[in-house]
Coordinates of C-alpha atoms in Angstrom, one line a residue:
X1033 CA -0.3 0.1 0.3
X1034 CA 1.3 3.6 -1.0
X1035 CA 2.2 6.1 1.7
X1036 CA -0.8 8.2 2.7
X1037 CA -0.8 11.7 1.6
X1038 CA -0.9 14.6 4.1
X1039 CA -1.3 18.4 3.8
X1040 CA -3.6 20.6 1.7
X1041 CA -0.8 21.2 -0.8
X1042 CA -0.4 17.4 -1.5
X1043 CA -4.3 17.0 -1.6
X1044 CA -4.5 20.0 -4.2
X1045 CA -2.0 18.3 -6.1
X1046 CA -3.4 14.9 -6.4
X1047 CA -6.9 16.4 -7.2
X1048 CA -5.2 18.4 -9.9
X1049 CA -6.3 21.6 -8.4
X1050 CA -3.0 23.1 -7.6
X1051 CA -3.0 26.8 -7.6
X1052 CA -1.6 28.3 -10.7
X1053 CA -1.2 31.8 -12.2
X1054 CA -4.1 31.2 -14.5
X1055 CA -6.2 29.1 -12.2
X1056 CA -9.9 29.4 -11.2
X1057 CA -8.7 31.0 -7.9
X1058 CA -6.6 33.3 -9.6
X1059 CA -9.1 34.3 -11.9
X1060 CA -11.9 34.7 -9.3
X1061 CA -9.4 37.1 -7.4
X1062 CA -9.1 39.0 -10.7
X1063 CA -13.0 39.3 -10.8
X1064 CA -13.2 40.3 -7.4
X1065 CA -10.4 42.9 -8.1
X1066 CA -12.3 44.2 -11.2
X1067 CA -15.8 44.6 -9.6
X1068 CA -14.0 46.4 -6.8
X1069 CA -12.6 48.8 -9.4
X1070 CA -16.0 49.2 -11.0
X1071 CA -17.5 49.7 -7.7
X1072 CA -15.2 52.5 -7.0
X1073 CA -15.9 54.3 -10.1
X1074 CA -13.6 56.0 -12.5
X1075 CA -11.1 58.0 -9.9
X1076 CA -11.0 59.3 -6.5
X1077 CA -10.7 62.8 -8.1
X1078 CA -14.0 62.3 -9.9
X1079 CA -15.8 61.4 -6.8
X1080 CA -14.5 64.2 -5.1
X1081 CA -15.6 66.9 -7.7
X1082 CA -19.2 65.0 -7.6
X1083 CA -19.4 65.7 -3.8
X1084 CA -18.0 69.2 -4.1
X1085 CA -21.0 70.0 -6.0
X1086 CA -23.1 68.9 -3.2
X1087 CA -24.2 65.5 -5.2
X1088 CA -23.9 62.0 -4.1
X1089 CA -22.6 59.3 -6.6
X1090 CA -24.7 56.9 -8.5
X1091 CA -24.1 54.0 -6.1
X1092 CA -24.6 56.2 -3.1
X1093 CA -28.0 57.2 -4.4
X1094 CA -28.9 53.4 -5.1
X1095 CA -27.9 52.6 -1.5
X1096 CA -30.2 55.3 0.0
X1097 CA -33.1 54.1 -2.2
X1098 CA -32.9 50.4 -1.7
X1099 CA -32.8 48.2 1.5
X1100 CA -29.6 48.0 2.8
X1101 CA -27.8 44.7 0.8
X1102 CA -30.3 44.4 -1.5
X1103 CA -29.3 45.6 -4.6
X1104 CA -28.4 43.1 -7.7
X1105 CA -26.5 44.9 -10.5
X1106 CA -27.0 43.8 -14.0
X1107 CA -24.4 44.3 -16.6
X1108 CA -21.7 46.2 -14.4
X1109 CA -18.7 45.2 -16.9
X1110 CA -20.7 46.5 -20.0
X1111 CA -18.4 48.9 -22.2
X1112 CA -19.4 50.8 -25.5
X1113 CA -18.2 50.0 -28.9
X1114 CA -17.9 53.4 -30.5
X1115 CA -15.2 54.5 -32.4
X1116 CA -13.9 57.8 -33.1
X1117 CA -13.5 61.3 -31.4
X1118 CA -11.3 59.6 -28.8
X1119 CA -13.9 57.3 -27.8
X1120 CA -11.8 54.1 -28.6
X1121 CA -9.3 54.9 -25.9
X1122 CA -11.8 55.6 -23.0
X1123 CA -14.1 52.8 -22.4
X1124 CA -14.9 52.6 -18.7
X1125 CA -17.1 49.8 -17.4
X1126 CA -20.9 50.3 -16.7
X1127 CA -20.5 53.0 -19.6
X1128 CA -21.9 55.7 -17.1
X1129 CA -24.9 53.9 -16.1
X1130 CA -25.9 51.6 -13.1
X1131 CA -28.9 49.5 -13.5
X1132 CA -30.3 46.5 -11.5
X1133 CA -32.8 45.6 -9.0
X1134 CA -33.3 45.6 -5.1
X1135 CA -36.0 45.8 -2.5
X1136 CA -37.7 49.0 -1.0
X1137 CA -39.6 48.1 2.4
X1138 CA -39.3 44.5 1.3
X1139 CA -41.0 45.0 -2.3
X1140 CA -39.0 44.6 -5.5
X1141 CA -38.1 47.7 -7.2
X1142 CA -36.1 48.2 -10.3
X1143 CA -33.6 51.0 -10.8
X1144 CA -31.2 52.9 -13.0
X1145 CA -28.8 55.8 -12.0
X1146 CA -26.5 57.8 -14.3
X1147 CA -23.1 58.1 -13.1
X1148 CA -22.1 61.9 -13.8
X1149 CA -18.3 61.0 -13.0
X1150 CA -18.3 58.8 -16.5
X1151 CA -18.7 60.9 -19.6
X1152 CA -21.0 63.3 -17.7
X1153 CA -23.6 60.6 -17.5
X1154 CA -24.3 61.2 -21.3
X1155 CA -26.1 58.6 -22.7
X1156 CA -24.6 56.4 -25.7
X1157 CA -25.8 53.1 -27.5
X1158 CA -24.5 50.7 -24.8
X1159 CA -25.8 53.1 -21.8
X1160 CA -29.1 53.1 -23.5
X1161 CA -29.1 49.4 -23.9
X1162 CA -28.6 48.8 -20.3
X1163 CA -31.5 51.2 -19.6
X1164 CA -33.5 49.3 -22.2
X1165 CA -33.0 46.2 -20.6
X1166 CA -33.9 47.2 -16.8
X1167 CA -37.0 49.0 -18.1
X1168 CA -38.1 45.6 -20.0
X1169 CA -37.4 43.8 -16.8
X1170 CA -39.1 46.0 -14.8
X1171 CA -42.5 45.5 -17.1
X1172 CA -42.1 41.7 -17.3
X1173 CA -41.5 41.4 -13.4
X1174 CA -44.5 44.2 -12.8
X1175 CA -42.5 46.0 -10.4
X1176 CA -41.9 49.8 -9.8
X1177 CA -39.0 51.7 -11.7
X1178 CA -37.0 54.5 -10.4
X1179 CA -34.7 56.5 -12.4
X1180 CA -32.0 58.5 -10.7
X1181 CA -31.0 61.0 -13.4
X1182 CA -27.8 62.7 -13.4
X1183 CA -26.7 63.1 -17.1
X1184 CA -25.6 65.5 -19.7
X1185 CA -28.1 64.4 -22.5
X1186 CA -27.1 62.4 -25.7
X1187 CA -23.4 61.6 -26.2
X1188 CA -22.6 63.9 -28.8
X1189 CA -19.3 61.5 -30.2
X1190 CA -22.1 58.7 -30.9
X1191 CA -24.4 60.8 -32.8
X1192 CA -27.7 59.3 -33.9
X1193 CA -27.3 55.8 -32.2
X1194 CA -27.5 58.1 -29.0
X1195 CA -30.8 59.7 -30.0
X1196 CA -32.2 56.3 -30.9
X1197 CA -31.4 55.0 -27.4
X1198 CA -33.8 57.7 -26.2
X1199 CA -36.5 57.0 -28.7
X1200 CA -36.3 53.3 -27.0
X1201 CA -36.7 54.8 -23.4
X1202 CA -39.6 56.8 -24.6
X1203 CA -41.2 54.0 -26.0
X1204 CA -40.8 51.9 -22.9
X1205 CA -42.0 54.8 -20.9
X1206 CA -45.1 54.8 -22.9
X1207 CA -45.6 50.9 -22.7
X1208 CA -45.0 50.7 -19.0
X1209 CA -47.5 53.7 -18.4
X1210 CA -50.4 52.8 -16.2
X1211 CA -48.8 49.3 -15.8
X1212 CA -45.9 50.1 -13.2
X1213 CA -45.5 53.2 -11.4
X1214 CA -42.5 54.8 -12.7
X1215 CA -40.8 57.6 -10.7
X1216 CA -38.0 60.2 -12.2
X1217 CA -35.8 61.6 -9.3
X1218 CA -33.8 64.5 -10.8
X1219 CA -30.4 64.8 -9.2
X1220 CA -28.5 66.8 -11.7
X1221 CA -28.9 68.5 -15.2
X1222 CA -31.4 66.8 -17.7
X1223 CA -31.4 68.8 -21.1
X1224 CA -32.7 68.5 -24.4
X1225 CA -34.7 65.0 -25.4
X1226 CA -33.8 63.6 -22.1
X1227 CA -36.3 65.9 -20.5
X1228 CA -39.3 63.9 -21.9
X1229 CA -38.5 60.8 -20.4
X1230 CA -39.2 62.1 -16.9
X1231 CA -42.4 63.9 -18.2
X1232 CA -43.8 60.6 -19.3
X1233 CA -43.4 59.0 -16.1
X1234 CA -45.7 59.0 -13.1
X1235 CA -43.8 61.3 -10.4
X1236 CA -41.1 63.6 -10.9
X1237 CA -38.8 64.5 -7.9
X1238 CA -36.0 67.4 -7.9
X1239 CA -33.6 68.8 -5.9
X1240 CA -33.1 72.5 -5.1
X1241 CA -29.9 74.1 -6.8
X1242 CA -28.3 70.9 -7.8
X1243 CA -31.1 69.6 -10.4
X1244 CA -32.3 71.3 -13.7
X1245 CA -34.7 70.5 -16.6
X1246 CA -35.0 72.0 -20.0
X1247 CA -35.3 71.6 -23.6
X1248 CA -32.7 74.5 -24.2
X1249 CA -30.2 75.7 -22.0
X1250 CA -29.6 79.3 -21.1
X1251 CA -27.0 79.8 -23.7
X1252 CA -29.4 78.8 -26.6
X1253 CA -32.2 81.1 -25.2
X1254 CA -30.2 84.0 -24.7
X1255 CA -28.8 83.4 -28.7
X1256 CA -32.3 82.9 -29.8
X1257 CA -34.4 85.3 -27.8
X1258 CA -31.7 87.6 -26.1
X1259 CA -32.9 86.5 -22.6
X1260 CA -30.1 86.3 -20.0
X1261 CA -31.4 83.8 -17.5
X1262 CA -29.5 81.0 -15.1
X1263 CA -30.1 77.2 -15.3
X1264 CA -32.2 77.4 -12.0
X1265 CA -34.1 80.3 -13.0
X1266 CA -34.9 78.6 -16.5
X1267 CA -35.6 75.1 -15.3
X1268 CA -34.7 74.5 -11.5
X1269 CA -36.6 72.6 -8.9
X1270 CA -38.6 75.8 -7.8
X1271 CA -39.5 76.9 -11.2
X1272 CA -40.7 73.4 -12.0
X1273 CA -42.5 72.7 -8.7
X1274 CA -44.3 76.0 -8.6
X1275 CA -44.5 77.5 -12.1
X1276 CA -44.6 75.0 -14.8
X1277 CA -46.0 71.8 -12.7
X1278 CA -43.2 69.4 -14.5
X1279 CA -42.1 68.3 -10.8
X1280 CA -44.4 67.1 -8.1
X1281 CA -41.9 67.3 -5.2
X1282 CA -39.1 69.5 -4.7
X1283 CA -36.5 69.1 -1.7
X1284 CA -33.4 70.7 -0.4
X1285 CA -31.0 67.8 -0.5
X1286 CA -30.8 64.2 -2.0
X1287 CA -31.1 62.4 1.5
X1288 CA -34.6 63.8 2.2
X1289 CA -35.6 63.5 -1.4
X1290 CA -34.8 59.9 -1.8
X1291 CA -36.3 59.3 1.7
X1292 CA -39.5 60.5 0.5
X1293 CA -39.4 58.5 -3.0
X1294 CA -39.1 55.3 -0.3
X1295 CA -42.1 56.9 1.2
X1296 CA -44.2 57.4 -2.0
X1297 CA -43.4 53.7 -3.1
X1298 CA -45.2 52.5 0.2
X1299 CA -48.2 53.9 -0.8
X1300 CA -48.3 52.4 -4.4
X1301 CA -49.0 48.8 -5.6
X1302 CA -46.3 46.9 -7.2
X1303 CA -48.4 47.1 -10.5
X1304 CA -51.9 47.7 -12.2
X1305 CA -53.0 44.4 -11.2
X1306 CA -52.3 44.6 -7.5
X1307 CA -53.8 46.6 -4.8
X1308 CA -51.9 49.2 -3.0
X1309 CA -50.0 47.9 0.4
X1310 CA -52.5 47.7 3.4
X1311 CA -50.9 48.4 6.8
X1312 CA -52.1 47.6 10.2
X1313 CA -54.7 50.3 11.2
X1314 CA -54.1 51.5 14.7
X1315 CA -56.1 54.9 14.5
X1316 CA -59.5 53.9 15.2
X1317 CA -62.0 54.1 12.3
X1318 CA -64.8 55.5 14.5
X1319 CA -62.5 58.3 15.8
X1320 CA -64.6 61.4 16.1
X1321 CA -64.0 64.7 14.0
X1322 CA -65.3 67.0 16.5
X1323 CA -62.8 69.8 15.5
X1324 CA -64.5 70.0 12.1
X1325 CA -67.6 71.5 13.6
X1326 CA -65.5 74.7 14.4
X1327 CA -62.8 74.4 11.8
X1328 CA -64.8 75.0 8.6
X1329 CA -66.9 78.3 8.6
X1330 CA -70.7 78.2 7.9
X1331 CA -70.2 81.4 6.1
X1332 CA -69.2 80.3 2.6
X1333 CA -67.1 83.5 1.9
X1334 CA -64.6 82.7 5.0
X1335 CA -61.6 81.1 3.9
X1336 CA -60.3 78.1 5.9
X1337 CA -57.2 75.5 5.3
X1338 CA -58.6 72.4 3.7
X1339 CA -55.1 70.5 4.5
X1340 CA -56.8 70.9 8.3
X1341 CA -59.8 69.0 7.3
X1342 CA -57.6 66.2 5.6
X1343 CA -55.3 65.9 8.6
X1344 CA -58.4 65.4 10.8
X1345 CA -60.0 62.9 8.7
X1346 CA -57.0 60.4 7.7
X1347 CA -54.9 58.0 9.6
X1348 CA -52.8 59.7 11.9
X1349 CA -53.1 63.1 10.0
X1350 CA -50.5 61.9 7.8
X1351 CA -50.9 62.3 3.9
X1352 CA -48.3 63.1 1.0
X1353 CA -49.4 66.0 -1.2
X1354 CA -48.5 65.8 -4.8
X1355 CA -47.6 69.1 -6.6
X1356 CA -48.1 71.0 -3.5
X1357 CA -46.8 74.5 -4.9
X1358 CA -48.4 74.2 -8.3
X1359 CA -52.1 75.2 -8.9
X1360 CA -52.6 75.6 -5.1
X1361 CA -56.1 75.9 -5.3
X1362 CA -56.7 72.5 -5.5
X1363 CA -55.1 69.7 -3.0
X1364 CA -54.1 66.3 -4.4
X1365 CA -52.7 63.6 -1.6
X1366 CA -52.2 60.2 -1.0
X1367 CA -53.0 59.0 2.7
X1368 CA -54.5 56.2 4.4
X1369 CA -57.9 55.6 5.9
X1370 CA -58.2 52.6 8.2
X1371 CA -54.7 51.4 6.9
X1372 CA -55.6 51.5 3.1
X1373 CA -54.4 54.1 0.6
X1374 CA -57.0 56.7 -0.7
X1375 CA -56.5 59.5 -3.3
X1376 CA -57.8 63.0 -2.1
X1377 CA -58.7 65.5 -4.4
X1378 CA -59.8 68.7 -2.7
X1379 CA -60.4 72.5 -3.3
X1380 CA -58.2 74.9 -1.3
X1381 CA -60.6 77.9 -0.2
X1382 CA -57.2 79.6 1.1
X1383 CA -56.0 79.9 -2.6
X1384 CA -58.1 81.7 -5.2
X1385 CA -61.3 80.9 -3.0
X1386 CA -60.8 77.0 -4.4
X1387 CA -61.7 78.0 -7.6
X1388 CA -60.9 75.5 -10.9
X1389 CA -58.8 76.8 -13.4
X1390 CA -56.6 75.5 -16.0
X1391 CA -54.0 74.6 -13.8
X1392 CA -56.1 72.9 -11.4
X1393 CA -57.8 71.2 -13.6
X1394 CA -54.7 69.6 -15.2
X1395 CA -53.3 68.7 -12.0
X1396 CA -56.4 67.2 -10.7
X1397 CA -57.1 65.2 -14.1
X1398 CA -53.6 63.8 -13.8
X1399 CA -53.8 62.7 -10.2
X1400 CA -57.3 61.0 -10.9
X1401 CA -55.8 58.9 -13.7
X1402 CA -52.7 58.0 -11.9
X1403 CA -55.1 56.6 -9.0
X1404 CA -57.3 55.0 -11.3
X1405 CA -54.5 53.3 -13.0
X1406 CA -53.2 51.8 -9.7
X1407 CA -56.3 50.8 -7.9
X1408 CA -56.4 53.7 -5.4
X1409 CA -59.9 54.8 -4.2
X1410 CA -60.8 58.5 -4.7
X1411 CA -62.4 60.9 -2.2
X1412 CA -63.4 64.2 -3.7
X1413 CA -63.8 67.2 -0.9
X1414 CA -65.8 70.0 -2.6
X1415 CA -66.0 73.7 -1.6
X1416 CA -65.8 75.2 -5.0
X1417 CA -67.4 78.4 -6.3
X1418 CA -66.9 77.5 -9.9
X1419 CA -64.5 77.9 -12.6
X1420 CA -62.3 80.9 -12.8
X1421 CA -63.6 83.8 -14.9
X1422 CA -61.4 85.8 -17.3
X1423 CA -60.3 86.5 -20.9
X1424 CA -57.1 85.0 -20.2
X1425 CA -58.8 81.7 -19.0
X1426 CA -61.1 81.3 -21.9
X1427 CA -58.4 82.3 -24.5
X1428 CA -56.0 79.6 -22.9
X1429 CA -58.7 76.9 -23.2
X1430 CA -60.4 76.7 -19.9
X1431 CA -63.2 74.7 -21.8
X1432 CA -60.5 72.1 -23.3
X1433 CA -58.5 71.9 -19.9
X1434 CA -61.5 71.7 -17.7
X1435 CA -62.6 68.8 -19.9
X1436 CA -59.8 66.8 -18.9
X1437 CA -60.7 66.7 -15.1
X1438 CA -64.3 65.8 -16.3
X1439 CA -63.1 63.1 -18.7
X1440 CA -60.7 61.6 -16.3
X1441 CA -63.3 61.2 -13.4
X1442 CA -66.0 59.6 -16.1
X1443 CA -63.4 57.3 -17.3
X1444 CA -62.1 56.0 -13.7
X1445 CA -63.7 52.7 -12.5
X1446 CA -62.1 52.7 -8.8
X1447 CA -64.4 53.3 -5.8
X1448 CA -65.5 57.0 -5.9
X1449 CA -66.8 59.2 -3.3
X1450 CA -68.0 62.5 -3.2
X1451 CA -67.8 64.7 0.0
X1452 CA -69.4 68.4 -0.1
X1453 CA -68.5 70.7 2.6
X1454 CA -69.7 73.9 1.6
X1455 CA -70.1 75.4 -1.9
X1456 CA -70.8 73.3 -5.0
X1457 CA -71.8 75.5 -7.6
X1458 CA -72.3 75.2 -11.4
X1459 CA -70.1 73.3 -13.8
X1460 CA -67.3 73.1 -11.2
X1461 CA -69.8 70.9 -8.9
X1462 CA -70.6 68.5 -11.8
X1463 CA -66.7 68.3 -12.9
X1464 CA -65.8 67.5 -9.3
X1465 CA -67.2 64.0 -9.2
X1466 CA -70.8 64.5 -8.9
X1467 CA -73.1 61.5 -8.8
X1468 CA -74.5 62.3 -12.3
X1469 CA -70.9 61.6 -13.6
X1470 CA -70.6 58.1 -11.7
X1471 CA -69.6 58.8 -8.3
X1472 CA -70.5 55.9 -6.4
X1473 CA -71.5 57.7 -3.2
X1474 CA -72.2 61.3 -2.4
X1475 CA -72.1 62.9 1.0
X1476 CA -72.7 66.4 2.3
X1477 CA -72.3 68.5 5.4
X1478 CA -75.4 70.4 6.7
X1479 CA -73.4 73.5 5.7
X1480 CA -73.5 72.5 1.9
X1481 CA -75.0 74.7 -0.9
X1482 CA -75.5 73.0 -4.3
X1483 CA -76.6 75.2 -7.0
X1484 CA -76.1 76.7 -10.4
X1485 CA -74.4 79.7 -8.9
X1486 CA -74.2 81.7 -5.8
X1487 CA -77.8 83.1 -4.3
X1488 CA -76.6 86.9 -5.0
X1489 CA -75.8 85.9 -8.5
X1490 CA -78.9 83.7 -9.1
X1491 CA -81.2 86.5 -7.6
X1492 CA -79.7 89.3 -9.7
X1493 CA -80.5 87.1 -12.8
X1494 CA -84.2 85.7 -12.0
X1495 CA -85.5 88.7 -10.3
X1496 CA -83.9 91.5 -12.2
X1497 CA -87.0 93.1 -13.0
X1498 CA -88.4 93.0 -9.7
X1499 CA -85.6 94.4 -8.3
X1500 CA -85.0 97.2 -10.5
X1501 CA -88.8 98.4 -10.3
X1502 CA -88.9 97.9 -6.4
X1503 CA -89.0 101.1 -4.2
X1504 CA -86.2 99.9 -2.3
X1505 CA -84.1 97.7 -4.5
X1506 CA -81.5 96.8 -1.9
X1507 CA -84.4 95.3 0.5
X1508 CA -86.0 93.7 -2.6
X1509 CA -82.6 92.1 -3.5
X1510 CA -82.0 90.9 0.0
X1511 CA -85.7 89.3 0.1
X1512 CA -85.0 87.7 -3.4
X1513 CA -81.5 86.2 -2.1
X1514 CA -83.1 84.6 1.1
X1515 CA -86.1 83.1 -1.0
X1516 CA -83.7 81.7 -3.5
X1517 CA -81.8 80.0 -0.6
X1518 CA -84.7 78.8 1.1
X1519 CA -86.4 77.3 -2.0
X1520 CA -83.0 75.8 -3.8
X1521 CA -80.0 76.2 -1.6
X1522 CA -81.1 74.5 1.5
X1523 CA -78.7 71.6 2.6
X1524 CA -81.3 69.0 2.0
X1525 CA -82.4 70.1 -1.3
X1526 CA -80.0 67.5 -3.4
X1527 CA -80.6 64.8 -0.8
X1528 CA -84.4 65.0 -1.3
X1529 CA -83.8 64.3 -4.7
X1530 CA -81.2 61.7 -4.4
X1531 CA -78.4 63.5 -5.9
X1532 CA -76.6 63.2 -2.2
X1533 CA -76.7 60.0 -0.7
X1534 CA -76.8 61.3 2.8
X1535 CA -76.1 64.7 4.9
X1536 CA -74.0 63.7 7.5
X1537 CA -72.8 64.9 10.8
X1538 CA -69.1 66.5 10.1
X1539 CA -67.9 65.0 13.3
X1540 CA -68.5 61.4 11.7
X1541 CA -66.7 61.9 8.4
X1542 CA -63.9 59.5 9.1
X1543 CA -66.0 56.8 10.1
X1544 CA -68.4 57.4 7.2
X1545 CA -65.9 57.4 4.5
X1546 CA -64.1 54.4 6.1
X1547 CA -67.1 52.2 6.1
X1548 CA -68.1 53.3 2.4
X1549 CA -64.6 52.8 1.3
X1550 CA -64.8 49.3 2.8
X1551 CA -67.8 48.6 1.1
X1552 CA -66.7 49.5 -1.9
X1553 CA -63.3 47.6 -2.0
X1554 CA -64.9 44.7 -4.1
X1555 CA -66.3 47.1 -6.6
X1556 CA -65.9 46.0 -10.3
X1557 CA -66.6 48.0 -13.3
X1558 CA -65.8 47.2 -16.9
X1559 CA -65.3 50.1 -19.5
X1560 CA -66.6 49.5 -23.3
X1561 CA -64.1 47.5 -25.6
X1562 CA -61.9 50.0 -27.4
X1563 CA -58.4 50.6 -28.3
X1564 CA -58.2 53.8 -26.2
X1565 CA -60.2 57.0 -25.7
X1566 CA -59.4 60.3 -27.2
X1567 CA -59.3 62.5 -24.3
X1568 CA -59.2 66.4 -24.6
X1569 CA -55.7 67.8 -25.1

């Protein structure tokens, strides 16, 4: 019998696995070294330059977005194949974009993040193909897609192939619309055609001072129009969150911005085939809202903050307002009632008396469509004196834009509840999800006034001759106003005709809504068979 082998070296030699310079262990070590190089990025100097601008790196952003240790990267070793203009000598791994998936609050989320340290995050052919792949994976898996944008637009050296890459992104944004939640987080510049992808997504987040969006930059604007303006003045976070309405949310720093993205994801379903996540309800459904009896004045001309009403009704007073600084005369918010997510649309009497205008109509219409796409029930809270009158509103298309909100409500199949607090006048009453356009339930407070117009205006029209011929026109006008209110604007007029399901005690609002939403949770409604509608534009 031969001698018994001992020792690791002898065993490895006998099994034919002795280490060598080109063996599996060496190659695996080489792989780990390469991965570490890719993870670190192009250079320490590039990372320091990114931090000096007050910006995080792409991987630092992904670490903030996703649950710790959950990220799985796709194609980290991808390189471009472009030639000319010096590109053949510069082929960094990742090609300037990091793509993959992980979890947020334990649920799968796909993401891609531009790496500004590599080609300024500019999009080339390989860069675009990586984004296309992760978008296709998100659609196939039925999970949200979050883009962390910090790029300089198309890679000029790659010409039309870079532009074609954007086309592929836009096509996938459109295909995913209403299928999976799409969230764009703007963390740097976004110029030219690159701005259209965020515009196609469901939500846009921006960070003040560091993120901008525009089709043509300040230099081009000055060359063409002679107007001088800074990048932030042209397309910064405050501009797009308060003036243009392009951005839904704006924050002072990347950390708070990305944390709010995580919170938004906790309120959304994974896709259009699922319901939003439900949490344990530890705020009693039957909690009374006695504060509302004093918070909302009975006098329709006195303003109040509708946000205070919402805080009183929803779980723990917590809600996420969408487009908080744009079209402030209407509030759109996501919240929970009895642990279930609900979409709230409410007039804001503190801003333009809560009237509907062009921007408010567009804001609310898009929100209604988003909620309907992702199975989020709608509660519409009315205190609306009508549409905003004016030459500018008419010439700018208030009819066309107001019809967008009407179309969105009429097309929505999710549970829909209308709550009338005070005024509900004219076409605005109809448009704000009245029973006549398909609301499942309509409730009103005893302070409600539902009419074609306010009593003063109505009396002036109906009783014009009586008022003009009276010995004392002012007394006659007051008498006729009182008469009109008593006949057509008392709080039970609509309820007597079945247009309001019940007049409720304001202090019971939370309980009434919670029970109604629970009943409607199994609602099923089909739309007519069609390719798609043709909504007003």
